[in-house]
Amino acid sequence: MKMQIGGDLVAAKAGATLDVMNPATGEVVDQVPKGAASDVEAAVEAAAEAFPEWAALPGHKRAQLLFAAAAKVREAVPEIAKLLTLEQGKTLRESTIEAERVAANLEYYAGLADKIRGDYVTLADPGTFGMVIKRPVGVVAAITPWNFPLTLMANKVCPALAAGCTVVLKPASTTPLATQRAIEAINSAGFPPGVLNTVHGTGGEIGDALTGHPKVNKIAFTGQTETGKRIMKLAADNVTRVTLELGGSDPCIVCDDADLEKASRAVAIGRFFNAGQACLAVKRLYLFSGIAEQFMKMIAGRAQKLRVANGMTEGAMMGPLHTEKQRAEVEAQVADAVGRGAKVIAGGKRPEGPEFDKGWFLQPTVLTDVPEDSRMATEEVFGPALPIFIVKDLDEAIEKANGSVYGLGSSIWTRDLAKARRAAEHIEAGYTWVNAIQVAHDEMPFGGLKQSGFGKEHGLEALDGYLEKKSVVLSA
Ligand code: NAD
């Protein structure tokens, strides 16, 4: 595959390429251009050149193009989803859901593109009034990780285009294929050349050229907290706006009055969807002591029933982890907990059999008696391993839930409205789900607190992030 700069599908100027590997088999799926600073330069220039005309286009015309792009993506869903499974490892069912989310996101922001409005303000001086006008911020550098390459791309590209911004997108170097295919589908709807560009390559090699470029007006980043901190420092040089969607360690509290059947289903989905590699995964489970034993059995049973397999296999429920490094990291976190006295009540090993030999598979794993100072309790666990902690009441649960540097999502299961309200008010996170699966909705703002970042994706708030407000005073 190629990258798309100024409307053209191009190779890297230096001719270098990157192999994209299949996490289930270790085979090469395809190659993409391995971009360098000169390719970033070309993409940013193309986006900067396209900006004035795109920004001046009436909102309803941008809306028409976004709706047309959604239709093109829907047609290509099977192809995009297959590429995603081959390069990322997730099951084809998960990939299909994700590819469909891109079309839905395009439609959501298409619906808003012609509804961007400013304000009229009365002022003290007679014959004088104020206006607040909204304008697109300019060229956006969108940088995405490998865990949900498509939805995280859409979360940035759709509101940016609706607002009238132009975009240079850099997907993760290990998952460029489905994204590139989706961008080609979007561009095939007729966007002017240069409005939506891609550059492929590793963050270490081209990240600085992109985020430090003086013609980039906004950086929309999703990825690790450490990378986000680096980007924020670099952005300071040009005072470039940033939106940072970073790591998380979401707590889930299950109270003793909860619907345990529904809660255990949600926790299993919340922890094991996408092999646990989700920013919004349930990463720490706090159980009230009265239901702890029963709930542990339920969640262990659900973990054991998940069929681990190559994501292309019919009936696969959980694919491999994305890379060898990712699996090793999760295994080390589990080993650390076990070494400090934790007990494994489900999984804990690599599945055995010839079909697993070349991939980065790990069994869905559940641990109890996990010490509070262990790595699983204090770090982000980005894989299919769930640490369980027992609490005596809601005060203790909230205190422990908040004992993390992260503040992305959180959830509570209870039939008691007072408990739900207290948790919603006091858990330090950008989202609290009450008796609901941790899913980010297009219609609601999503973004973290603390070291999970700042700025919002989804909803009207994401659109605001691509618009600047200017005050105008008119005297006549
Ligand atoms: P990562 O930070 O390693 O990489 C993310 C992207 O940044 C990639 O495209 C990478 O190439 C690029 N990059 C790396 N170094 C860069 C640099 N110096 N300058 C510019 N770009 C650079 O993250 P990852 O391992 O791909 O993703 C997993 C992480 O993302 C987890 O911590 C997860 O919680 C987080 N995440 C957060 C959200 C959210 O919405 N808050 C969503 C999904 C994932």
Coordinates of C-alpha atoms and ligand atoms in Angstrom, one line a residue:
M1 CA 0.0 0.0 0.0
K2 CA 1.0 3.6 -0.4
M3 CA 0.5 6.9 1.5
Q4 CA -1.8 9.6 0.2
I5 CA -0.3 13.1 -0.1
G6 CA -2.0 15.9 -2.0
G7 CA -4.5 13.4 -3.5
D8 CA -1.8 11.2 -4.9
L9 CA -0.9 7.7 -3.7
V10 CA 2.8 7.8 -3.3
A11 CA 5.9 5.9 -2.0
A12 CA 8.3 7.4 0.4
K13 CA 10.7 9.8 -1.3
A14 CA 13.7 7.7 -0.2
G15 CA 11.9 4.5 -1.4
A16 CA 12.1 2.9 2.1
T17 CA 9.3 0.5 3.2
L18 CA 8.0 -1.0 6.4
D19 CA 6.8 -4.6 6.7
V20 CA 3.4 -5.0 8.4
M21 CA 3.2 -8.3 10.4
N22 CA 0.3 -10.6 11.3
P23 CA 0.3 -11.0 15.1
A24 CA -1.5 -14.4 14.8
T25 CA 1.0 -16.0 12.4
G26 CA 4.2 -13.9 12.3
E27 CA 3.8 -13.5 8.5
V28 CA 4.2 -10.3 6.5
V29 CA 0.8 -9.0 5.5
D30 CA 1.9 -6.2 3.3
Q31 CA 4.3 -3.2 3.1
V32 CA 3.8 0.5 3.4
P33 CA 6.2 3.4 2.6
K34 CA 8.5 4.2 5.5
G35 CA 8.2 8.0 5.5
A36 CA 10.9 10.4 6.6
A37 CA 11.0 14.1 7.5
S38 CA 10.8 15.1 3.8
D39 CA 7.6 13.1 3.3
V40 CA 6.1 14.8 6.4
E41 CA 7.1 18.1 4.9
A42 CA 5.3 17.3 1.6
A43 CA 2.1 16.2 3.5
V44 CA 2.0 19.3 5.7
E45 CA 2.6 21.6 2.7
A46 CA -0.3 19.8 0.9
A47 CA -2.6 20.2 3.9
A48 CA -1.6 23.9 4.3
E49 CA -2.2 24.7 0.7
A50 CA -5.6 23.0 0.7
F51 CA -6.7 24.7 3.9
P52 CA -8.0 28.1 2.7
E53 CA -10.3 26.7 0.1
W54 CA -11.6 23.9 2.3
A55 CA -12.2 26.2 5.2
A56 CA -14.2 28.6 2.9
L57 CA -16.4 25.8 1.6
P58 CA -20.0 26.2 2.9
G59 CA -20.8 23.8 5.7
H60 CA -23.5 22.0 3.8
K61 CA -21.0 21.1 1.0
R62 CA -18.6 19.7 3.6
A63 CA -21.5 17.7 5.0
Q64 CA -22.4 16.3 1.6
L65 CA -18.8 15.1 1.1
L66 CA -18.8 13.5 4.6
F67 CA -22.1 11.7 4.0
A68 CA -20.7 10.5 0.6
A69 CA -17.5 9.3 2.4
A70 CA -19.6 7.4 4.9
A71 CA -21.2 5.5 2.1
K72 CA -17.8 4.7 0.5
V73 CA -16.5 3.4 3.8
R74 CA -19.6 1.2 4.3
E75 CA -19.1 -0.4 0.9
A76 CA -15.5 -1.1 1.8
V77 CA -16.2 -2.4 5.4
P78 CA -15.5 -6.1 4.6
E79 CA -12.1 -5.3 3.0
I80 CA -11.1 -2.8 5.7
A81 CA -12.1 -5.2 8.5
K82 CA -10.1 -8.0 7.0
L83 CA -7.0 -5.8 6.8
L84 CA -7.5 -4.8 10.4
T85 CA -7.6 -8.4 11.6
L86 CA -4.6 -9.3 9.6
E87 CA -2.4 -6.5 10.9
Q88 CA -3.8 -6.0 14.4
G89 CA -4.9 -9.4 15.5
K90 CA -8.4 -8.7 16.7
T91 CA -11.2 -11.0 15.6
L92 CA -13.0 -10.3 12.3
R93 CA -16.2 -9.6 14.3
E94 CA -14.4 -6.9 16.3
S95 CA -12.8 -5.4 13.2
T96 CA -16.1 -5.2 11.4
I97 CA -17.7 -3.4 14.4
E98 CA -14.7 -1.0 14.3
A99 CA -14.9 -0.4 10.5
E100 CA -18.6 0.3 10.8
R101 CA -17.9 2.9 13.5
V102 CA -15.9 4.9 11.0
A103 CA -18.9 5.3 8.8
A104 CA -21.1 6.2 11.8
N105 CA -18.7 8.8 13.0
L106 CA -18.5 10.3 9.5
E107 CA -22.3 10.6 9.5
Y108 CA -22.4 12.1 13.0
Y109 CA -20.1 14.9 12.0
A110 CA -21.6 15.3 8.6
G111 CA -24.8 16.1 10.4
L112 CA -23.0 18.9 12.3
A113 CA -20.9 20.4 9.5
D114 CA -23.6 22.9 8.5
K115 CA -24.7 23.7 12.1
I116 CA -21.6 25.5 13.3
R117 CA -22.7 28.8 14.7
G118 CA -21.2 31.7 16.7
D119 CA -22.8 34.2 19.1
Y120 CA -24.3 37.7 19.1
V121 CA -23.5 39.7 22.2
T122 CA -25.1 42.9 23.4
L123 CA -22.6 45.4 24.8
A124 CA -22.8 48.4 27.2
D125 CA -22.0 51.0 24.5
P126 CA -25.1 52.0 22.4
G127 CA -24.7 51.3 18.7
T128 CA -22.1 48.7 19.4
F129 CA -22.5 44.9 19.6
G130 CA -20.2 41.9 19.7
M131 CA -20.0 38.7 17.7
V132 CA -18.1 35.5 18.5
I133 CA -17.2 33.8 15.2
K134 CA -15.9 30.3 14.9
R135 CA -13.1 29.4 12.5
P136 CA -11.3 26.1 11.8
V137 CA -7.9 26.0 13.5
G138 CA -6.0 25.0 10.4
V139 CA -3.8 22.0 9.7
V140 CA -4.2 19.1 12.1
A141 CA -1.6 16.4 12.8
A142 CA -3.6 13.4 13.8
I143 CA -1.5 10.6 15.4
T144 CA -3.1 7.3 16.3
P145 CA -2.1 4.1 18.1
W146 CA -2.4 0.4 17.1
N147 CA -5.2 -0.8 19.4
F148 CA -8.2 0.8 17.7
P149 CA -6.6 2.3 14.6
L150 CA -9.9 3.0 12.8
T151 CA -12.1 4.4 15.5
L152 CA -9.3 6.6 16.8
M153 CA -8.6 7.9 13.3
A154 CA -12.3 8.7 12.8
N155 CA -12.5 10.4 16.2
K156 CA -10.0 13.0 14.8
V157 CA -10.5 13.1 11.1
C158 CA -14.3 13.4 11.1
P159 CA -14.7 16.5 13.4
A160 CA -11.6 18.1 11.9
L161 CA -13.0 17.8 8.3
A162 CA -16.5 18.9 9.5
A163 CA -14.9 22.0 11.1
G164 CA -13.1 22.9 7.9
C165 CA -9.6 21.8 9.0
T166 CA -7.2 19.8 6.8
V167 CA -5.4 16.8 8.1
V168 CA -2.1 14.9 8.0
L169 CA -2.7 11.5 9.6
K170 CA 0.0 9.3 11.0
P171 CA -1.2 5.8 12.0
A172 CA 0.8 3.5 14.2
S173 CA 3.6 1.9 12.1
T174 CA 2.3 -1.6 12.9
T175 CA -1.3 -0.9 11.9
P176 CA -1.3 1.3 8.8
L177 CA -3.2 -0.9 6.3
A178 CA -6.9 -0.7 7.4
T179 CA -6.5 3.0 8.1
Q180 CA -4.9 3.7 4.7
R181 CA -7.7 1.7 3.0
A182 CA -10.3 3.7 4.9
I183 CA -8.7 7.0 4.1
E184 CA -8.6 6.0 0.4
A185 CA -12.4 5.2 0.7
I186 CA -13.0 8.6 2.3
N187 CA -11.0 10.5 -0.3
S188 CA -12.7 8.7 -3.1
A189 CA -15.9 10.6 -2.2
G190 CA -14.3 13.6 -3.8
F191 CA -12.4 15.6 -1.2
P192 CA -10.1 18.2 -2.8
P193 CA -6.5 17.1 -3.0
G194 CA -4.5 17.8 0.2
V195 CA -7.5 18.0 2.5
L196 CA -6.8 14.5 4.0
N197 CA -3.3 13.1 3.8
T198 CA -1.5 10.2 5.3
V199 CA 2.2 9.6 6.2
H200 CA 3.4 6.2 7.4
G201 CA 6.5 5.6 9.5
T202 CA 7.6 5.1 13.1
G203 CA 6.9 7.8 15.7
G204 CA 10.5 7.9 16.7
E205 CA 11.6 8.8 13.2
I206 CA 8.9 11.1 11.9
G207 CA 7.0 12.1 15.0
D208 CA 9.1 15.1 15.8
A209 CA 9.0 16.4 12.2
L210 CA 5.2 16.3 12.3
T211 CA 4.5 17.6 15.8
G212 CA 7.2 20.2 15.6
H213 CA 6.2 21.5 12.2
P214 CA 5.4 25.3 12.3
K215 CA 2.5 24.9 9.8
V216 CA 0.7 22.4 12.1
N217 CA -1.9 24.3 14.1
K218 CA -3.2 21.4 16.2
I219 CA -2.0 18.0 17.3
A220 CA -4.7 15.4 18.0
F221 CA -2.9 12.5 19.7
T222 CA -3.9 9.1 21.1
G223 CA -1.3 6.8 22.6
Q224 CA 0.8 6.2 25.7
T225 CA 1.1 8.8 28.4
E226 CA 4.9 9.0 28.0
T227 CA 4.6 9.7 24.2
G228 CA 1.9 12.3 25.0
K229 CA 4.2 14.1 27.5
R230 CA 6.9 14.3 24.8
I231 CA 4.5 15.7 22.2
M232 CA 3.2 18.3 24.7
K233 CA 6.8 19.5 25.3
L234 CA 7.5 19.7 21.6
A235 CA 4.2 21.5 20.9
A236 CA 5.2 24.2 23.4
D237 CA 7.9 25.4 20.9
N238 CA 5.3 26.7 18.5
V239 CA 2.5 27.0 21.1
T240 CA 0.6 24.4 19.0
R241 CA -2.8 23.2 20.5
V242 CA -2.9 19.6 21.6
T243 CA -5.6 17.1 22.5
L244 CA -4.1 14.2 24.3
E245 CA -6.0 10.9 24.8
L246 CA -3.5 8.8 26.8
G247 CA -3.3 5.7 29.0
G248 CA -5.9 4.6 31.5
S249 CA -6.4 2.1 34.3
D250 CA -10.1 2.1 34.6
P251 CA -11.7 0.9 37.9
C252 CA -14.9 -1.1 38.0
I253 CA -16.8 -1.3 41.3
V254 CA -19.3 -4.1 41.9
C255 CA -21.5 -3.4 44.9
D256 CA -23.3 -6.2 46.9
D257 CA -26.7 -5.1 45.5
A258 CA -25.6 -5.3 41.9
D259 CA -27.2 -7.5 39.1
L260 CA -24.2 -9.9 39.1
E261 CA -25.1 -11.6 35.9
K262 CA -25.2 -8.3 33.9
A263 CA -22.1 -7.0 35.8
S264 CA -20.0 -10.1 35.1
R265 CA -20.9 -10.0 31.4
A266 CA -19.9 -6.3 31.2
V267 CA -16.7 -6.9 33.1
A268 CA -15.8 -9.8 30.8
I269 CA -16.4 -7.7 27.7
G270 CA -14.8 -4.7 29.3
R271 CA -11.6 -6.6 30.1
F272 CA -11.3 -9.1 27.2
F273 CA -12.6 -7.2 24.2
N274 CA -9.7 -6.6 21.7
A275 CA -7.6 -9.0 23.9
G276 CA -7.7 -6.4 26.7
Q277 CA -5.9 -3.8 24.6
A278 CA -8.4 -1.0 25.0
C279 CA -7.9 2.4 26.7
L280 CA -11.3 2.0 28.3
A281 CA -10.9 -1.6 29.3
V282 CA -11.8 -2.6 32.9
K283 CA -8.3 -2.8 34.3
R284 CA -9.0 -2.9 38.1
L285 CA -12.0 -4.7 39.6
Y286 CA -13.2 -3.8 43.1
L287 CA -15.7 -6.2 44.6
F288 CA -17.7 -5.7 47.7
S289 CA -16.7 -8.5 50.1
G290 CA -20.3 -9.9 50.4
I291 CA -20.4 -10.9 46.7
A292 CA -16.7 -11.3 46.1
E293 CA -16.5 -15.1 46.1
Q294 CA -19.5 -15.6 43.9
F295 CA -18.5 -12.9 41.4
M296 CA -14.9 -14.2 41.2
K297 CA -16.3 -17.6 40.1
M298 CA -18.6 -16.0 37.6
I299 CA -15.8 -13.9 36.0
A300 CA -13.3 -16.8 36.0
G301 CA -16.0 -19.0 34.3
R302 CA -16.6 -16.3 31.6
A303 CA -12.8 -16.0 31.0
Q304 CA -12.4 -19.7 30.6
K305 CA -15.2 -19.9 28.1
L306 CA -13.7 -17.3 25.7
R307 CA -12.4 -19.1 22.6
V308 CA -8.9 -17.8 21.8
A309 CA -7.9 -18.2 18.1
N310 CA -6.5 -16.5 15.1
G311 CA -8.9 -13.5 14.5
M312 CA -9.8 -14.8 11.0
T313 CA -11.1 -18.1 12.5
E314 CA -14.9 -18.6 12.5
G315 CA -16.1 -18.4 16.1
A316 CA -12.9 -16.7 17.5
M317 CA -13.7 -14.7 20.5
M318 CA -10.3 -13.3 21.4
G319 CA -7.3 -12.9 19.1
P320 CA -3.6 -12.7 19.9
L321 CA -1.9 -9.7 21.5
H322 CA -0.6 -7.2 19.0
T323 CA 3.1 -7.7 19.4
E324 CA 5.5 -10.0 21.2
K325 CA 6.6 -7.0 23.3
Q326 CA 3.0 -6.4 24.4
R327 CA 2.5 -10.0 25.5
A328 CA 5.8 -10.0 27.3
E329 CA 4.8 -6.9 29.2
V330 CA 1.5 -8.4 30.3
E331 CA 3.2 -11.7 31.3
A332 CA 5.7 -9.7 33.4
Q333 CA 2.9 -7.8 35.2
V334 CA 1.1 -11.1 35.9
A335 CA 4.4 -12.7 37.1
D336 CA 5.1 -9.7 39.4
A337 CA 1.6 -10.1 41.0
V338 CA 2.0 -13.9 41.4
G339 CA 5.5 -13.4 42.9
R340 CA 3.9 -11.1 45.5
G341 CA 1.2 -13.6 46.5
A342 CA -1.6 -13.2 43.9
K343 CA -3.6 -16.3 42.9
V344 CA -4.5 -17.0 39.2
I345 CA -8.1 -18.2 39.1
A346 CA -8.3 -18.3 35.2
G347 CA -5.8 -18.5 32.5
G348 CA -2.3 -17.3 33.3
K349 CA -0.6 -19.1 30.5
R350 CA -0.1 -19.1 26.7
P351 CA -2.6 -21.4 25.0
E352 CA -1.0 -24.6 23.7
G353 CA -1.3 -26.1 20.2
P354 CA 0.3 -25.7 16.8
E355 CA -2.2 -22.9 15.8
F356 CA -0.7 -20.8 18.6
D357 CA 3.0 -21.4 18.0
K358 CA 3.7 -18.4 15.8
G359 CA 1.4 -15.8 17.3
W360 CA 1.3 -13.7 20.5
F361 CA -1.5 -15.5 22.2
L362 CA -2.3 -15.4 25.9
Q363 CA -5.2 -17.0 27.8
P364 CA -7.8 -14.6 29.3
T365 CA -6.5 -14.3 32.9
V366 CA -8.0 -13.4 36.2
L367 CA -6.1 -12.9 39.5
T368 CA -7.2 -12.5 43.1
D369 CA -5.3 -11.4 46.2
V370 CA -3.4 -8.9 44.1
P371 CA -1.2 -6.7 46.3
E372 CA -2.0 -2.9 46.1
D373 CA 1.6 -2.1 45.4
S374 CA 2.0 -4.6 42.5
R375 CA 2.5 -3.6 38.9
M376 CA -1.0 -4.7 38.0
A377 CA -2.5 -2.4 40.6
T378 CA -0.3 0.7 39.8
E379 CA 0.4 0.4 36.0
E380 CA -1.8 0.2 33.0
V381 CA -2.5 -3.5 32.1
F382 CA -2.8 -3.4 28.4
G383 CA -3.8 -7.0 27.7
P384 CA -6.2 -9.8 28.8
A385 CA -5.4 -9.9 32.6
L386 CA -7.8 -8.7 35.3
P387 CA -6.7 -8.0 38.9
I388 CA -9.4 -8.3 41.5
F389 CA -9.4 -6.4 44.8
I390 CA -11.9 -6.8 47.7
V391 CA -13.4 -3.7 49.4
K392 CA -15.6 -3.4 52.5
D393 CA -17.7 -0.4 51.3
L394 CA -18.1 2.3 48.7
D395 CA -15.8 4.8 50.5
E396 CA -12.9 2.3 50.3
A397 CA -13.8 1.5 46.7
I398 CA -13.7 5.1 45.6
E399 CA -10.5 5.8 47.5
K400 CA -8.8 2.9 45.8
A401 CA -10.3 3.7 42.4
N402 CA -8.8 7.2 42.7
G403 CA -5.4 5.9 43.8
S404 CA -4.1 5.9 40.2
V405 CA -2.2 8.5 38.1
Y406 CA -4.8 7.8 35.4
G407 CA -8.4 9.1 35.2
L408 CA -9.9 7.9 31.9
G409 CA -13.0 5.8 32.4
S410 CA -14.7 4.1 35.4
S411 CA -17.8 2.0 36.1
I412 CA -20.1 1.0 39.0
W413 CA -22.7 -1.7 39.3
T414 CA -25.4 -1.1 41.9
R415 CA -29.2 -0.8 42.2
D416 CA -28.8 1.9 44.8
L417 CA -29.1 5.3 43.3
A418 CA -27.4 7.0 46.1
K419 CA -24.3 4.9 45.6
A420 CA -24.3 5.5 41.9
R421 CA -24.6 9.2 42.4
R422 CA -21.7 9.3 44.9
A423 CA -19.5 7.3 42.5
A424 CA -20.4 9.5 39.5
E425 CA -19.5 12.6 41.6
H426 CA -16.3 11.3 43.3
I427 CA -14.5 9.0 40.9
E428 CA -11.8 11.0 39.2
A429 CA -12.4 10.0 35.6
G430 CA -13.6 11.5 32.3
Y431 CA -16.5 8.9 32.2
T432 CA -18.5 6.9 34.7
W433 CA -20.8 4.2 33.5
V434 CA -23.5 3.1 35.9
N435 CA -24.8 -0.4 35.2
A436 CA -23.6 -0.1 31.6
I437 CA -20.7 -1.5 29.5
Q438 CA -17.8 0.8 29.1
V439 CA -18.4 2.0 25.5
A440 CA -17.6 5.5 24.3
H441 CA -20.6 7.0 22.5
D442 CA -20.3 9.3 19.5
E443 CA -22.8 11.7 21.0
M444 CA -21.0 12.3 24.3
P445 CA -17.7 13.9 25.1
F446 CA -14.9 11.5 25.9
G447 CA -11.5 12.3 27.4
G448 CA -9.4 11.7 30.4
L449 CA -8.4 13.5 33.6
K450 CA -5.0 13.4 35.4
Q451 CA -2.4 11.6 33.3
S452 CA -5.0 10.2 30.9
G453 CA -4.8 13.5 29.0
F454 CA -7.0 16.4 28.2
G455 CA -9.3 17.7 25.5
K456 CA -12.3 15.8 24.3
E457 CA -13.2 13.5 21.4
H458 CA -16.7 12.6 20.4
G459 CA -19.8 14.8 20.6
L460 CA -20.1 18.5 20.0
E461 CA -17.1 19.1 22.2
A462 CA -14.8 17.4 19.7
L463 CA -15.9 19.7 17.0
D464 CA -15.2 22.7 19.3
G465 CA -11.6 21.4 19.6
Y466 CA -11.1 22.0 15.8
L467 CA -12.6 25.5 15.9
E468 CA -11.2 28.7 17.3
K469 CA -13.4 31.5 18.6
K470 CA -12.8 35.1 17.6
S471 CA -14.5 38.1 19.1
V472 CA -15.6 40.9 16.8
V473 CA -16.9 44.2 18.0
L474 CA -19.0 46.2 15.6
S475 CA -19.8 49.8 16.1
A476 CA -22.0 51.6 13.6
Ligands
NAD1 P1 2.3 5.0 21.4 O1 2.4 6.2 22.2 O2 3.5 4.1 21.4 O3 2.1 5.3 19.9 C1 0.9 6.1 19.5 C2 1.3 6.8 18.2 O4 2.3 7.8 18.4 C3 1.8 5.9 17.1 O5 1.4 6.4 15.8 C4 3.3 6.2 17.2 O6 4.0 5.9 16.0 C5 3.3 7.6 17.5 N1 4.5 8.1 18.2 C6 5.4 7.5 18.9 N2 6.4 8.3 19.3 C7 6.1 9.5 18.8 C8 6.7 10.8 18.8 N3 7.9 11.0 19.5 N4 6.2 11.8 18.2 C9 5.0 11.7 17.6 N5 4.4 10.5 17.5 C10 4.9 9.4 18.1 O7 1.0 4.2 21.9 P2 0.5 2.8 21.5 O8 1.4 1.8 22.2 O9 0.4 2.7 20.0 O10 -0.9 2.8 22.1 C11 -1.3 2.2 23.3 C12 -1.6 3.3 24.3 O11 -2.6 4.2 23.8 C13 -2.1 2.8 25.6 O12 -1.5 3.5 26.7 C14 -3.6 3.2 25.6 O13 -4.2 3.3 26.8 C15 -3.6 4.5 24.8 N6 -4.9 4.7 24.3 C16 -5.6 5.8 24.8 C17 -6.8 6.1 24.2 C18 -7.7 7.2 24.7 O14 -8.6 7.6 24.1 N7 -7.3 7.8 25.9 C19 -7.4 5.2 23.2 C20 -6.6 4.2 22.8 C21 -5.3 3.9 23.3

